[in-house]
């Protein structure tokens, strides 16, 4: 294992710049509370009247010490519910993304239906820069639409449609068409569209299907607008997935080449769609999490299997609300949110939460009430769409959601006891079942103790993020400060309720790892000496190796009669013996070429693996 204990994206210069939030730290720095709030994250240029020791650190130039004018940074621990911001022309610059990060954004969302690949890559490059050079940790999610996204053809001169016009969508595959006709990218569109269906182009232009034949769908325009080449087409309440095997390879290539944290898939109606996308990602060497968007009645019928197959769920309320009776939408939102919590899967709610703030600087009472309800249901994250992508007041919208969510969370903590989840409701994969049962019991216990003892924080050490997620689903009152050894694991935790992730290289000595974590948290003001903290770990210590008989039994069960197993199944075999591979082996399994290994090779890996030990401890911060 690696012995260096050094945060990669954080820096001693950040501490010198005023990282901390205690009153005595403010007095030491001799700055006002408002100025201290800005200095807390080490991003505002220090003025000459601020006396800070060690400001001339050798690493000071590696951290960007400024935010754009007008930025009002928020406390990273004030709010547990995460906020996802959809990025568009209004917020795509590095400076705007940095301001969003400082003011409460946890994760960026890119809709591949809008903008070109150069635009999306520029945003992702800025996110990487923020993660590498500032104290903010921002996750990334690319929205692919569906695997079979249907698009218009190319226009030499893009037409503008008016209400009452006739417009034809065709699969004739001719060389050129008149300006009132466009080819579509999927021949099966003819089978999906029916007379009377509502067709949307680019979420703007709306058509009603008036007639159809074997090659053409003739429509009447009911909402006009400008058409653009390759604009996406949707038939309200319907999916093409049952009839298509097309994959948007360009979108996938961008997502995999940029190592995004999550890839979301529209119109998921069964677990097979999720598994198909995951296979495409893994074939490209990508470990992005798969977010299934629930927006059709068929998805609701298969919701349990979809949740089990996915890494996270997005409740796409806009499309869902047009597919089922409107009065059922709140009930389904609450049911799906609860199911995801039981299964330890993050759940996002996406709708036009603050639609009025696209054009106006203040929200309506109904919009704030909508946010309150989603927070009351304890969703992991809320999604801002047009508000931050192209709205006139993106920062005011973000602040409104931040303030509303924070207020509702405080009331929930004051008035209700924690509803600890006793057990996962869904069947678990056999190789992991016994280990997960122990882990969830530890997580439940830690959450209960933290609430009873009014702990300042729950500090979690986790290799992949599992233990942090299990603690989070209990929604404890204390913030969850999670330490992971890889940036990949850290950034995926940006979506998990109440978790503030850190990057830390783990030592072979558990006490040394805990001591370094305390040192980091105290220096940055997250903890103070004497604070009561709950320590939770799923990766520290334990016996090495296992008897040959156990190795052989585990290998044979996973191999299912073969003399070799795939490298991706090594973890499953180790888990059967409650073992975890060394960090070096874990890295190779996650990033190496997929292949197979023999029993002798597996036995060598198992001999150097360590027992998984789940612990929960009460400690006072030194």
Coordinates of C-alpha atoms in Angstrom, one line a residue:
X1 CA 0.0 0.0 0.0
X2 CA 1.0 3.6 -0.4
X3 CA 2.5 5.1 2.7
X4 CA 2.3 8.8 1.8
X5 CA -0.5 10.6 3.6
X6 CA -0.9 13.8 1.6
X7 CA -4.0 15.4 0.1
X8 CA -3.7 15.8 -3.6
X9 CA -6.1 18.6 -4.5
X10 CA -5.8 20.5 -1.2
X11 CA -2.8 22.4 -0.1
X12 CA -1.1 23.9 3.0
X13 CA -1.4 27.3 1.4
X14 CA -5.2 27.0 1.8
X15 CA -4.7 26.7 5.5
X16 CA -2.4 29.7 5.4
X17 CA -5.1 31.6 3.5
X18 CA -7.5 31.3 6.4
X19 CA -9.1 27.8 6.1
X20 CA -11.3 27.5 9.1
X21 CA -14.6 28.7 10.6
X22 CA -14.1 29.1 14.3
X23 CA -14.4 32.4 16.1
X24 CA -10.9 32.2 17.5
X25 CA -9.5 31.6 14.0
X26 CA -11.3 34.8 12.8
X27 CA -9.8 36.7 15.7
X28 CA -6.3 35.4 15.0
X29 CA -6.6 36.5 11.4
X30 CA -8.2 39.9 12.4
X31 CA -10.8 39.9 9.7
X32 CA -14.6 40.5 9.8
X33 CA -16.9 37.4 9.8
X34 CA -18.0 38.3 6.2
X35 CA -14.4 38.5 5.0
X36 CA -13.6 35.3 6.9
X37 CA -16.4 33.5 5.2
X38 CA -14.7 34.3 1.9
X39 CA -11.2 33.5 3.2
X40 CA -12.5 30.1 4.5
X41 CA -11.9 28.4 1.2
X42 CA -8.6 30.1 0.4
X43 CA -9.9 31.6 -2.8
X44 CA -10.0 35.4 -2.2
X45 CA -6.8 37.4 -2.7
X46 CA -5.3 38.4 0.6
X47 CA -5.1 42.1 1.2
X48 CA -2.2 43.8 2.9
X49 CA -4.0 44.3 6.2
X50 CA -4.5 40.6 6.8
X51 CA -1.8 39.1 9.0
X52 CA -1.4 35.4 8.2
X53 CA 1.5 33.3 9.2
X54 CA 3.2 31.1 6.6
X55 CA 1.6 32.9 3.7
X56 CA 4.7 32.5 1.7
X57 CA 4.3 28.8 1.5
X58 CA 6.2 27.2 -1.4
X59 CA 3.0 25.8 -2.7
X60 CA 0.9 29.0 -2.6
X61 CA 1.0 29.5 -6.3
X62 CA -0.6 26.1 -6.9
X63 CA -4.0 27.2 -5.5
X64 CA -6.0 29.9 -7.2
X65 CA -6.7 32.4 -4.6
X66 CA -9.6 34.3 -6.1
X67 CA -13.2 34.1 -7.1
X68 CA -15.1 36.5 -9.5
X69 CA -16.4 39.8 -8.2
X70 CA -19.7 39.5 -6.4
X71 CA -19.2 35.9 -5.3
X72 CA -20.7 35.1 -1.8
X73 CA -19.2 31.7 -0.8
X74 CA -21.4 29.4 1.4
X75 CA -20.4 27.1 4.2
X76 CA -19.9 23.6 2.7
X77 CA -21.4 21.9 5.7
X78 CA -24.5 24.1 6.0
X79 CA -26.6 22.1 3.6
X80 CA -26.8 18.3 3.3
X81 CA -29.0 18.1 0.1
X82 CA -26.8 18.3 -3.0
X83 CA -27.5 20.7 -5.9
X84 CA -26.8 19.8 -9.5
X85 CA -26.6 22.7 -12.0
X86 CA -27.2 22.2 -15.7
X87 CA -24.5 24.2 -17.6
X88 CA -25.3 26.2 -20.7
X89 CA -24.3 29.5 -22.4
X90 CA -25.1 31.5 -19.2
X91 CA -22.6 29.6 -17.0
X92 CA -20.1 27.8 -19.2
X93 CA -17.0 29.9 -18.6
X94 CA -14.4 28.9 -16.0
X95 CA -15.1 32.0 -13.9
X96 CA -18.9 31.3 -13.8
X97 CA -18.3 27.7 -12.9
X98 CA -16.0 28.7 -10.1
X99 CA -18.6 31.1 -8.8
X100 CA -21.3 28.4 -8.9
X101 CA -18.9 26.1 -7.0
X102 CA -18.2 28.7 -4.3
X103 CA -21.9 29.5 -3.9
X104 CA -23.1 25.9 -3.4
X105 CA -23.1 23.8 -6.6
X106 CA -22.0 20.2 -6.0
X107 CA -22.2 18.7 -9.5
X108 CA -22.4 19.9 -13.1
X109 CA -24.8 18.4 -15.6
X110 CA -24.2 18.6 -19.3
X111 CA -27.1 17.8 -21.7
X112 CA -25.6 16.4 -24.9
X113 CA -28.7 17.4 -26.8
X114 CA -27.5 21.0 -26.6
X115 CA -24.1 22.4 -27.6
X116 CA -21.3 20.7 -29.5
X117 CA -18.5 18.5 -28.2
X118 CA -16.1 21.4 -28.0
X119 CA -18.5 23.2 -25.7
X120 CA -18.9 20.2 -23.4
X121 CA -15.2 19.5 -23.3
X122 CA -14.5 23.0 -22.3
X123 CA -16.8 22.8 -19.4
X124 CA -15.3 19.5 -18.2
X125 CA -11.8 20.9 -18.5
X126 CA -12.9 23.8 -16.2
X127 CA -14.4 21.3 -13.7
X128 CA -11.1 19.4 -13.6
X129 CA -9.2 22.7 -13.1
X130 CA -11.5 23.6 -10.2
X131 CA -11.0 20.2 -8.6
X132 CA -7.2 20.3 -9.0
X133 CA -6.5 23.9 -8.1
X134 CA -9.2 25.0 -5.6
X135 CA -10.7 23.5 -2.4
X136 CA -14.0 22.9 -4.1
X137 CA -14.8 19.4 -5.2
X138 CA -17.3 19.2 -8.1
X139 CA -18.7 16.1 -9.7
X140 CA -19.6 15.8 -13.4
X141 CA -22.6 14.2 -15.2
X142 CA -23.2 13.8 -18.9
X143 CA -26.9 13.4 -20.0
X144 CA -26.9 11.1 -23.1
X145 CA -30.6 11.3 -23.7
X146 CA -31.5 7.7 -24.7
X147 CA -29.4 5.1 -26.4
X148 CA -31.4 5.6 -29.5
X149 CA -31.8 9.4 -29.5
X150 CA -33.6 10.5 -32.7
X151 CA -32.5 13.6 -34.4
X152 CA -33.4 15.8 -37.4
X153 CA -31.2 15.8 -40.5
X154 CA -28.9 18.6 -41.7
X155 CA -30.4 21.9 -43.0
X156 CA -28.6 24.0 -45.6
X157 CA -30.8 26.9 -44.4
X158 CA -32.6 26.2 -41.1
X159 CA -36.3 26.9 -41.4
X160 CA -38.5 28.7 -39.0
X161 CA -41.9 27.2 -38.3
X162 CA -45.0 29.1 -37.4
X163 CA -48.2 27.9 -35.8
X164 CA -50.5 26.2 -38.3
X165 CA -47.6 25.2 -40.7
X166 CA -47.4 21.7 -42.1
X167 CA -44.0 19.9 -41.5
X168 CA -43.1 16.4 -42.5
X169 CA -40.7 14.0 -40.8
X170 CA -39.5 11.3 -43.2
X171 CA -37.3 8.2 -43.5
X172 CA -37.3 8.3 -47.4
X173 CA -33.4 8.8 -47.4
X174 CA -33.4 11.2 -50.3
X175 CA -30.5 13.4 -51.3
X176 CA -32.4 16.6 -50.4
X177 CA -35.8 17.8 -49.3
X178 CA -37.8 20.9 -49.4
X179 CA -37.6 23.2 -46.4
X180 CA -40.9 21.9 -44.9
X181 CA -39.5 18.3 -44.7
X182 CA -36.7 16.8 -42.7
X183 CA -35.2 13.3 -42.5
X184 CA -35.0 11.7 -39.1
X185 CA -32.1 9.6 -37.8
X186 CA -34.1 6.5 -36.9
X187 CA -36.3 4.5 -39.3
X188 CA -38.4 3.1 -36.4
X189 CA -39.7 6.6 -35.7
X190 CA -42.5 5.7 -38.2
X191 CA -43.6 2.8 -36.0
X192 CA -43.5 4.8 -32.8
X193 CA -45.4 8.0 -33.9
X194 CA -49.2 7.7 -34.1
X195 CA -51.8 10.2 -35.2
X196 CA -52.6 12.6 -32.4
X197 CA -49.1 12.2 -30.7
X198 CA -47.3 15.3 -29.5
X199 CA -43.8 15.6 -31.1
X200 CA -41.3 18.0 -29.6
X201 CA -38.2 19.2 -31.4
X202 CA -35.3 20.5 -29.2
X203 CA -37.8 20.9 -26.3
X204 CA -39.1 24.1 -28.0
X205 CA -41.0 23.5 -31.3
X206 CA -44.2 21.4 -30.8
X207 CA -46.1 19.4 -33.5
X208 CA -49.2 17.3 -33.6
X209 CA -49.1 14.2 -35.8
X210 CA -51.9 14.7 -38.4
X211 CA -51.3 11.7 -40.7
X212 CA -48.7 9.1 -41.5
X213 CA -47.8 6.4 -44.1
X214 CA -44.9 4.0 -44.4
X215 CA -42.3 6.7 -44.9
X216 CA -43.7 10.0 -43.7
X217 CA -45.2 11.5 -40.5
X218 CA -47.1 14.6 -41.5
X219 CA -47.5 17.1 -38.6
X220 CA -49.2 20.4 -37.9
X221 CA -47.2 23.0 -36.0
X222 CA -48.9 24.1 -32.7
X223 CA -45.9 25.9 -31.3
X224 CA -43.5 27.5 -33.7
X225 CA -39.8 28.3 -33.5
X226 CA -36.4 28.0 -35.2
X227 CA -35.2 24.5 -36.2
X228 CA -31.6 23.6 -36.1
X229 CA -29.6 20.8 -37.8
X230 CA -29.6 17.5 -35.8
X231 CA -32.0 18.8 -33.2
X232 CA -33.4 16.0 -30.9
X233 CA -36.9 14.8 -31.5
X234 CA -39.1 13.2 -28.8
X235 CA -42.6 11.8 -28.9
X236 CA -44.2 12.7 -25.6
X237 CA -44.7 9.8 -23.3
X238 CA -43.0 7.3 -25.6
X239 CA -39.6 5.6 -26.0
X240 CA -37.8 4.2 -29.0
X241 CA -35.6 1.8 -26.9
X242 CA -37.7 -1.3 -27.5
X243 CA -37.0 -1.0 -31.3
X244 CA -33.5 0.4 -31.4
X245 CA -29.9 -0.8 -30.9
X246 CA -28.2 2.5 -31.9
X247 CA -25.8 4.0 -29.4
X248 CA -24.7 7.6 -29.5
X249 CA -21.0 6.8 -29.9
X250 CA -19.8 10.4 -30.1
X251 CA -21.5 11.1 -26.7
X252 CA -20.1 8.0 -25.1
X253 CA -16.6 8.7 -26.5
X254 CA -16.7 12.2 -24.9
X255 CA -17.9 10.9 -21.6
X256 CA -15.3 8.1 -21.4
X257 CA -12.4 10.2 -22.7
X258 CA -13.1 12.9 -20.1
X259 CA -13.7 10.4 -17.2
X260 CA -17.0 11.9 -16.1
X261 CA -18.3 10.7 -12.8
X262 CA -21.8 9.9 -14.0
X263 CA -23.6 9.2 -17.3
X264 CA -27.4 9.6 -17.3
X265 CA -29.7 7.7 -19.6
X266 CA -33.1 9.0 -20.7
X267 CA -36.3 6.9 -21.0
X268 CA -35.0 3.9 -19.1
X269 CA -37.8 1.4 -19.0
X270 CA -36.0 -1.8 -17.8
X271 CA -32.8 -2.9 -16.2
X272 CA -31.5 -4.2 -19.5
X273 CA -31.1 -0.7 -20.8
X274 CA -28.9 0.2 -17.8
X275 CA -26.8 -2.9 -18.2
X276 CA -26.4 -2.2 -21.9
X277 CA -25.0 1.2 -21.2
X278 CA -22.7 0.0 -18.5
X279 CA -21.3 -2.7 -20.9
X280 CA -20.6 0.1 -23.5
X281 CA -18.8 2.1 -20.8
X282 CA -16.8 -0.8 -19.5
X283 CA -15.8 -1.8 -23.0
X284 CA -14.2 1.6 -23.3
X285 CA -12.4 1.3 -20.0
X286 CA -14.8 3.8 -18.2
X287 CA -16.0 3.4 -14.7
X288 CA -18.6 6.2 -14.7
X289 CA -21.7 5.6 -12.7
X290 CA -25.0 5.0 -14.6
X291 CA -27.9 7.3 -13.7
X292 CA -31.3 6.0 -14.9
X293 CA -33.9 8.7 -15.7
X294 CA -37.4 7.6 -14.7
X295 CA -39.9 9.3 -16.9
X296 CA -42.4 6.7 -18.4
X297 CA -45.1 4.4 -17.0
X298 CA -43.2 1.3 -18.0
X299 CA -40.2 2.5 -15.9
X300 CA -42.6 2.7 -12.9
X301 CA -43.7 -0.9 -13.5
X302 CA -40.0 -2.0 -13.4
X303 CA -38.7 0.5 -10.8
X304 CA -37.3 -2.1 -8.4
X305 CA -35.1 -3.8 -11.0
X306 CA -34.1 -0.4 -12.5
X307 CA -33.0 0.8 -9.0
X308 CA -31.1 -2.4 -8.4
X309 CA -29.2 -2.1 -11.8
X310 CA -28.4 1.6 -11.6
X311 CA -25.8 3.5 -9.6
X312 CA -28.3 6.4 -9.1
X313 CA -31.9 7.4 -10.1
X314 CA -33.1 10.7 -11.5
X315 CA -36.8 11.3 -11.2
X316 CA -37.5 13.3 -14.4
X317 CA -40.7 14.8 -13.2
X318 CA -41.4 16.9 -16.4
X319 CA -41.8 14.0 -18.8
X320 CA -43.2 11.7 -16.1
X321 CA -46.0 14.2 -15.4
X322 CA -47.1 14.0 -19.0
X323 CA -47.2 10.2 -19.0
X324 CA -49.2 9.6 -15.9
X325 CA -52.0 11.3 -14.0
X326 CA -50.6 14.5 -12.5
X327 CA -51.9 13.8 -9.1
X328 CA -49.9 10.6 -9.0
X329 CA -46.5 12.3 -9.6
X330 CA -45.9 13.4 -5.9
X331 CA -46.8 9.9 -4.7
X332 CA -44.3 8.3 -7.1
X333 CA -41.6 10.8 -6.3
X334 CA -41.9 9.9 -2.6
X335 CA -42.0 6.2 -3.3
X336 CA -39.0 6.2 -5.5
X337 CA -37.0 8.4 -3.1
X338 CA -37.7 6.0 -0.2
X339 CA -36.9 2.9 -2.4
X340 CA -33.5 4.4 -3.4
X341 CA -32.7 5.2 0.3
X342 CA -33.5 1.6 1.3
X343 CA -31.2 0.3 -1.5
X344 CA -28.4 2.8 -0.8
X345 CA -28.7 4.5 -4.2
X346 CA -28.6 8.3 -4.6
X347 CA -31.8 9.8 -6.0
X348 CA -32.1 13.1 -7.8
X349 CA -35.2 15.0 -8.4
X350 CA -35.3 17.0 -11.7
X351 CA -38.0 19.4 -12.7
X352 CA -38.3 23.2 -13.3
X353 CA -38.0 23.9 -9.6
X354 CA -37.4 27.6 -10.1
X355 CA -38.8 28.2 -13.6
X356 CA -39.9 31.7 -12.8
X357 CA -36.3 32.7 -12.0
X358 CA -35.3 32.1 -15.7
X359 CA -36.8 35.5 -16.3
X360 CA -37.3 37.0 -12.8
X361 CA -34.9 37.5 -9.8
X362 CA -37.2 36.0 -7.1
X363 CA -39.0 32.7 -6.8
X364 CA -42.7 32.0 -6.3
X365 CA -44.0 30.6 -3.0
X366 CA -45.1 27.5 -4.8
X367 CA -41.6 26.9 -6.2
X368 CA -40.1 27.2 -2.7
X369 CA -42.7 24.8 -1.3
X370 CA -41.8 22.3 -4.1
X371 CA -38.1 22.4 -2.9
X372 CA -39.2 22.0 0.7
X373 CA -41.2 18.8 -0.2
X374 CA -38.2 17.2 -2.1
X375 CA -35.9 18.0 0.9
X376 CA -38.5 16.7 3.3
X377 CA -38.6 13.4 1.4
X378 CA -34.7 13.4 1.9
X379 CA -33.7 13.2 -1.8
X380 CA -30.0 13.2 -2.3
X381 CA -29.9 16.0 -4.9
X382 CA -32.1 18.6 -6.6
X383 CA -31.4 19.5 -10.2
X384 CA -31.5 23.0 -11.7
X385 CA -32.0 23.0 -15.4
X386 CA -32.9 26.1 -17.5
X387 CA -32.4 28.2 -14.4
X388 CA -28.6 27.9 -14.6
X389 CA -28.2 26.9 -18.2
X390 CA -29.7 29.9 -19.9
X391 CA -31.6 31.8 -17.3
X392 CA -31.1 35.5 -16.5
X393 CA -30.4 34.9 -12.8
X394 CA -28.4 31.6 -12.4
X395 CA -26.7 32.7 -9.1
X396 CA -29.9 33.9 -7.5
X397 CA -31.6 30.7 -8.4
X398 CA -28.8 28.6 -6.9
X399 CA -28.9 30.8 -3.7
X400 CA -32.7 30.4 -3.5
X401 CA -32.4 26.6 -3.7
X402 CA -29.5 26.6 -1.2
X403 CA -31.4 28.7 1.4
X404 CA -34.7 26.9 1.0
X405 CA -33.0 23.4 1.3
X406 CA -30.9 24.5 4.3
X407 CA -34.0 25.9 6.1
X408 CA -36.0 22.8 5.6
X409 CA -33.2 20.5 6.7
X410 CA -32.8 22.4 10.0
X411 CA -36.5 22.0 10.7
X412 CA -36.4 18.3 9.9
X413 CA -33.5 17.8 12.3
X414 CA -35.3 19.7 15.1
X415 CA -38.7 18.0 14.7
X416 CA -38.0 14.4 13.8
X417 CA -35.9 11.5 15.0
X418 CA -33.7 9.7 12.5
X419 CA -35.4 6.9 10.7
X420 CA -32.6 4.4 10.4
X421 CA -33.1 1.8 7.7
X422 CA -32.9 -1.6 9.3
X423 CA -32.0 -3.6 6.2
X424 CA -31.7 -3.4 2.5
X425 CA -35.0 -4.3 0.9
X426 CA -33.6 -5.9 -2.3
X427 CA -31.7 -9.1 -2.8
X428 CA -27.9 -8.8 -2.7
X429 CA -25.3 -10.5 -5.0
X430 CA -24.2 -13.6 -3.1
X431 CA -20.4 -12.9 -3.0
X432 CA -21.1 -9.6 -1.3
X433 CA -24.1 -10.3 0.8
X434 CA -22.4 -11.2 4.2
X435 CA -20.0 -8.3 3.9
X436 CA -22.7 -5.8 3.0
X437 CA -24.9 -6.9 5.9
X438 CA -22.1 -6.3 8.4
X439 CA -21.3 -3.0 6.7
X440 CA -24.8 -1.7 6.8
X441 CA -25.2 -2.7 10.5
X442 CA -22.0 -0.7 11.3
X443 CA -23.3 2.3 9.3
X444 CA -26.7 2.2 11.1
X445 CA -25.0 2.0 14.5
X446 CA -22.7 4.9 13.7
X447 CA -25.7 7.0 12.6
X448 CA -27.6 6.2 15.8
X449 CA -24.7 6.9 18.0
X450 CA -23.9 10.2 16.3
X451 CA -27.4 11.5 16.8
X452 CA -27.6 10.3 20.4
X453 CA -24.3 11.8 21.3
X454 CA -24.7 14.9 19.2
X455 CA -21.4 14.2 17.4
X456 CA -19.7 17.0 15.5
X457 CA -19.1 14.8 12.5
X458 CA -19.0 11.2 11.2
X459 CA -15.6 10.6 9.7
X460 CA -15.6 7.7 7.2
X461 CA -12.6 6.0 5.6
X462 CA -13.8 4.2 2.4
X463 CA -12.1 2.7 -0.6
X464 CA -14.9 3.0 -3.1
X465 CA -17.5 5.0 -1.3
X466 CA -19.8 2.1 -0.1
X467 CA -19.6 2.8 3.6
X468 CA -20.2 6.6 3.1
X469 CA -23.4 5.8 1.1
X470 CA -24.6 3.4 3.8
X471 CA -24.1 6.0 6.5
X472 CA -25.8 8.6 4.3
X473 CA -29.0 6.7 3.7
X474 CA -29.8 7.1 7.4
X475 CA -29.6 10.9 7.0
X476 CA -27.8 11.5 10.4
X477 CA -27.8 15.0 11.8
X478 CA -24.0 15.2 11.7
X479 CA -22.1 15.9 8.5
X480 CA -20.3 13.0 6.9
X481 CA -16.6 13.7 6.2
X482 CA -15.5 10.9 3.9
X483 CA -11.9 10.1 3.0
X484 CA -11.1 8.2 -0.1
X485 CA -7.8 7.2 -1.7
X486 CA -8.7 8.1 -5.3
X487 CA -10.1 11.1 -7.0
X488 CA -12.6 8.9 -8.8
X489 CA -14.1 7.7 -5.5
X490 CA -14.0 11.2 -4.0
X491 CA -15.9 12.8 -6.9
X492 CA -18.6 10.2 -7.1
X493 CA -19.4 11.1 -3.5
X494 CA -20.4 14.6 -4.5
X495 CA -23.8 13.2 -5.3
X496 CA -24.4 11.5 -2.0
X497 CA -26.6 13.3 0.7
X498 CA -24.6 14.9 3.5
X499 CA -21.2 13.8 2.4
X500 CA -18.2 16.1 2.1
X501 CA -15.5 14.1 0.4
X502 CA -11.7 14.4 0.8
X503 CA -8.7 12.8 -0.9
X504 CA -6.2 11.1 1.3
X505 CA -3.7 8.3 0.7
X506 CA -4.2 5.5 3.2
X507 CA -1.4 4.1 5.3
X508 CA -0.8 0.5 6.4
X509 CA -1.1 1.9 9.9
X510 CA -4.8 2.7 10.7
X511 CA -3.8 5.0 13.6
X512 CA -1.5 7.0 11.3
X513 CA -4.3 7.4 8.7
X514 CA -6.8 8.6 11.4
X515 CA -4.3 11.0 12.8
X516 CA -3.6 12.6 9.4
X517 CA -7.3 12.9 8.7
X518 CA -7.8 14.7 12.0
X519 CA -4.8 17.0 11.3
X520 CA -6.3 17.9 7.9
X521 CA -9.8 18.6 9.3
X522 CA -8.5 20.7 12.2
X523 CA -6.2 22.8 10.0
X524 CA -9.0 23.6 7.6
X525 CA -11.5 24.4 10.3
X526 CA -13.9 21.5 9.8
X527 CA -13.2 20.3 13.3
X528 CA -11.7 21.8 16.5
X529 CA -9.8 20.1 19.3
X530 CA -12.2 18.4 21.7
X531 CA -15.0 17.8 19.2
X532 CA -16.7 14.4 19.6
X533 CA -16.4 12.5 16.3
X534 CA -17.6 9.1 15.2
X535 CA -15.0 7.1 13.2
X536 CA -16.3 4.6 10.6
X537 CA -13.9 2.5 8.5
X538 CA -14.3 -0.4 6.0
X539 CA -10.7 -0.6 4.7
X540 CA -8.4 -0.5 7.7
X541 CA -6.4 -3.5 9.0
X542 CA -7.3 -7.2 9.4
X543 CA -5.6 -10.5 8.8
X544 CA -3.7 -11.2 5.6
X545 CA -4.5 -14.0 3.2
X546 CA -6.7 -17.1 3.7
X547 CA -6.2 -20.9 3.9
X548 CA -5.7 -22.6 0.5
X549 CA -9.0 -24.5 0.9
X550 CA -10.9 -21.1 1.2
X551 CA -9.0 -19.7 -1.8
X552 CA -9.8 -22.7 -3.9
X553 CA -13.5 -22.8 -2.9
X554 CA -13.9 -19.0 -3.6
X555 CA -12.2 -19.3 -7.0
X556 CA -14.2 -22.4 -8.0
X557 CA -17.5 -20.8 -7.1
X558 CA -16.8 -17.6 -9.1
X559 CA -15.2 -19.5 -12.0
X560 CA -18.3 -21.8 -12.4
X561 CA -16.4 -24.7 -13.9
X562 CA -13.8 -22.8 -15.8
X563 CA -10.1 -22.9 -15.0
X564 CA -9.8 -19.1 -15.2
X565 CA -11.8 -16.0 -14.0
X566 CA -12.0 -12.6 -15.5
X567 CA -10.1 -9.8 -13.7
X568 CA -13.4 -8.1 -13.0
X569 CA -14.5 -11.1 -10.9
X570 CA -11.4 -11.1 -8.7
X571 CA -13.0 -8.7 -6.2
X572 CA -16.1 -11.0 -6.0
X573 CA -13.9 -14.0 -5.2
X574 CA -12.0 -12.0 -2.5
X575 CA -15.2 -10.8 -0.9
X576 CA -16.3 -14.3 -0.4
X577 CA -13.4 -14.6 2.0
X578 CA -14.0 -11.1 3.4
X579 CA -10.7 -9.9 1.8
X580 CA -9.7 -6.8 0.0
X581 CA -6.9 -6.5 -2.5
X582 CA -3.9 -4.2 -2.0
X583 CA -4.1 -0.7 -3.4
X584 CA -1.7 -1.6 -6.2
X585 CA -3.9 -4.6 -7.3
X586 CA -7.1 -2.5 -6.9
X587 CA -5.6 0.1 -9.3
X588 CA -4.7 -2.5 -11.9
X589 CA -8.2 -4.1 -11.7
X590 CA -9.9 -0.7 -12.1
X591 CA -7.6 0.7 -14.9
X592 CA -5.9 -2.3 -16.5
X593 CA -6.9 -4.2 -19.6
X594 CA -9.7 -6.7 -19.0
X595 CA -8.4 -10.2 -19.1
X596 CA -8.5 -13.6 -17.2
X597 CA -6.3 -15.0 -14.5
X598 CA -5.6 -18.6 -13.4
X599 CA -6.0 -20.0 -9.9
X600 CA -2.3 -19.6 -9.2
X601 CA -2.4 -16.0 -10.1
X602 CA -5.6 -15.5 -8.0
X603 CA -4.0 -17.3 -5.0
X604 CA -1.0 -14.9 -5.1
X605 CA -3.4 -11.9 -5.1
X606 CA -5.4 -13.5 -2.2
X607 CA -2.2 -14.2 -0.2
X608 CA -1.4 -10.5 -0.2
X609 CA -5.0 -9.3 0.4
X610 CA -6.2 -8.1 3.8
X611 CA -9.3 -8.9 5.7
X612 CA -12.1 -6.3 5.5
X613 CA -12.7 -4.9 9.0
X614 CA -15.6 -2.7 9.7
X615 CA -15.2 -0.6 12.8
X616 CA -17.1 2.2 14.5
X617 CA -15.3 4.3 17.2
X618 CA -16.1 7.3 19.4
X619 CA -13.1 9.7 19.6
X620 CA -12.4 13.3 20.6
X621 CA -10.5 15.3 18.1
X622 CA -7.0 15.9 19.4

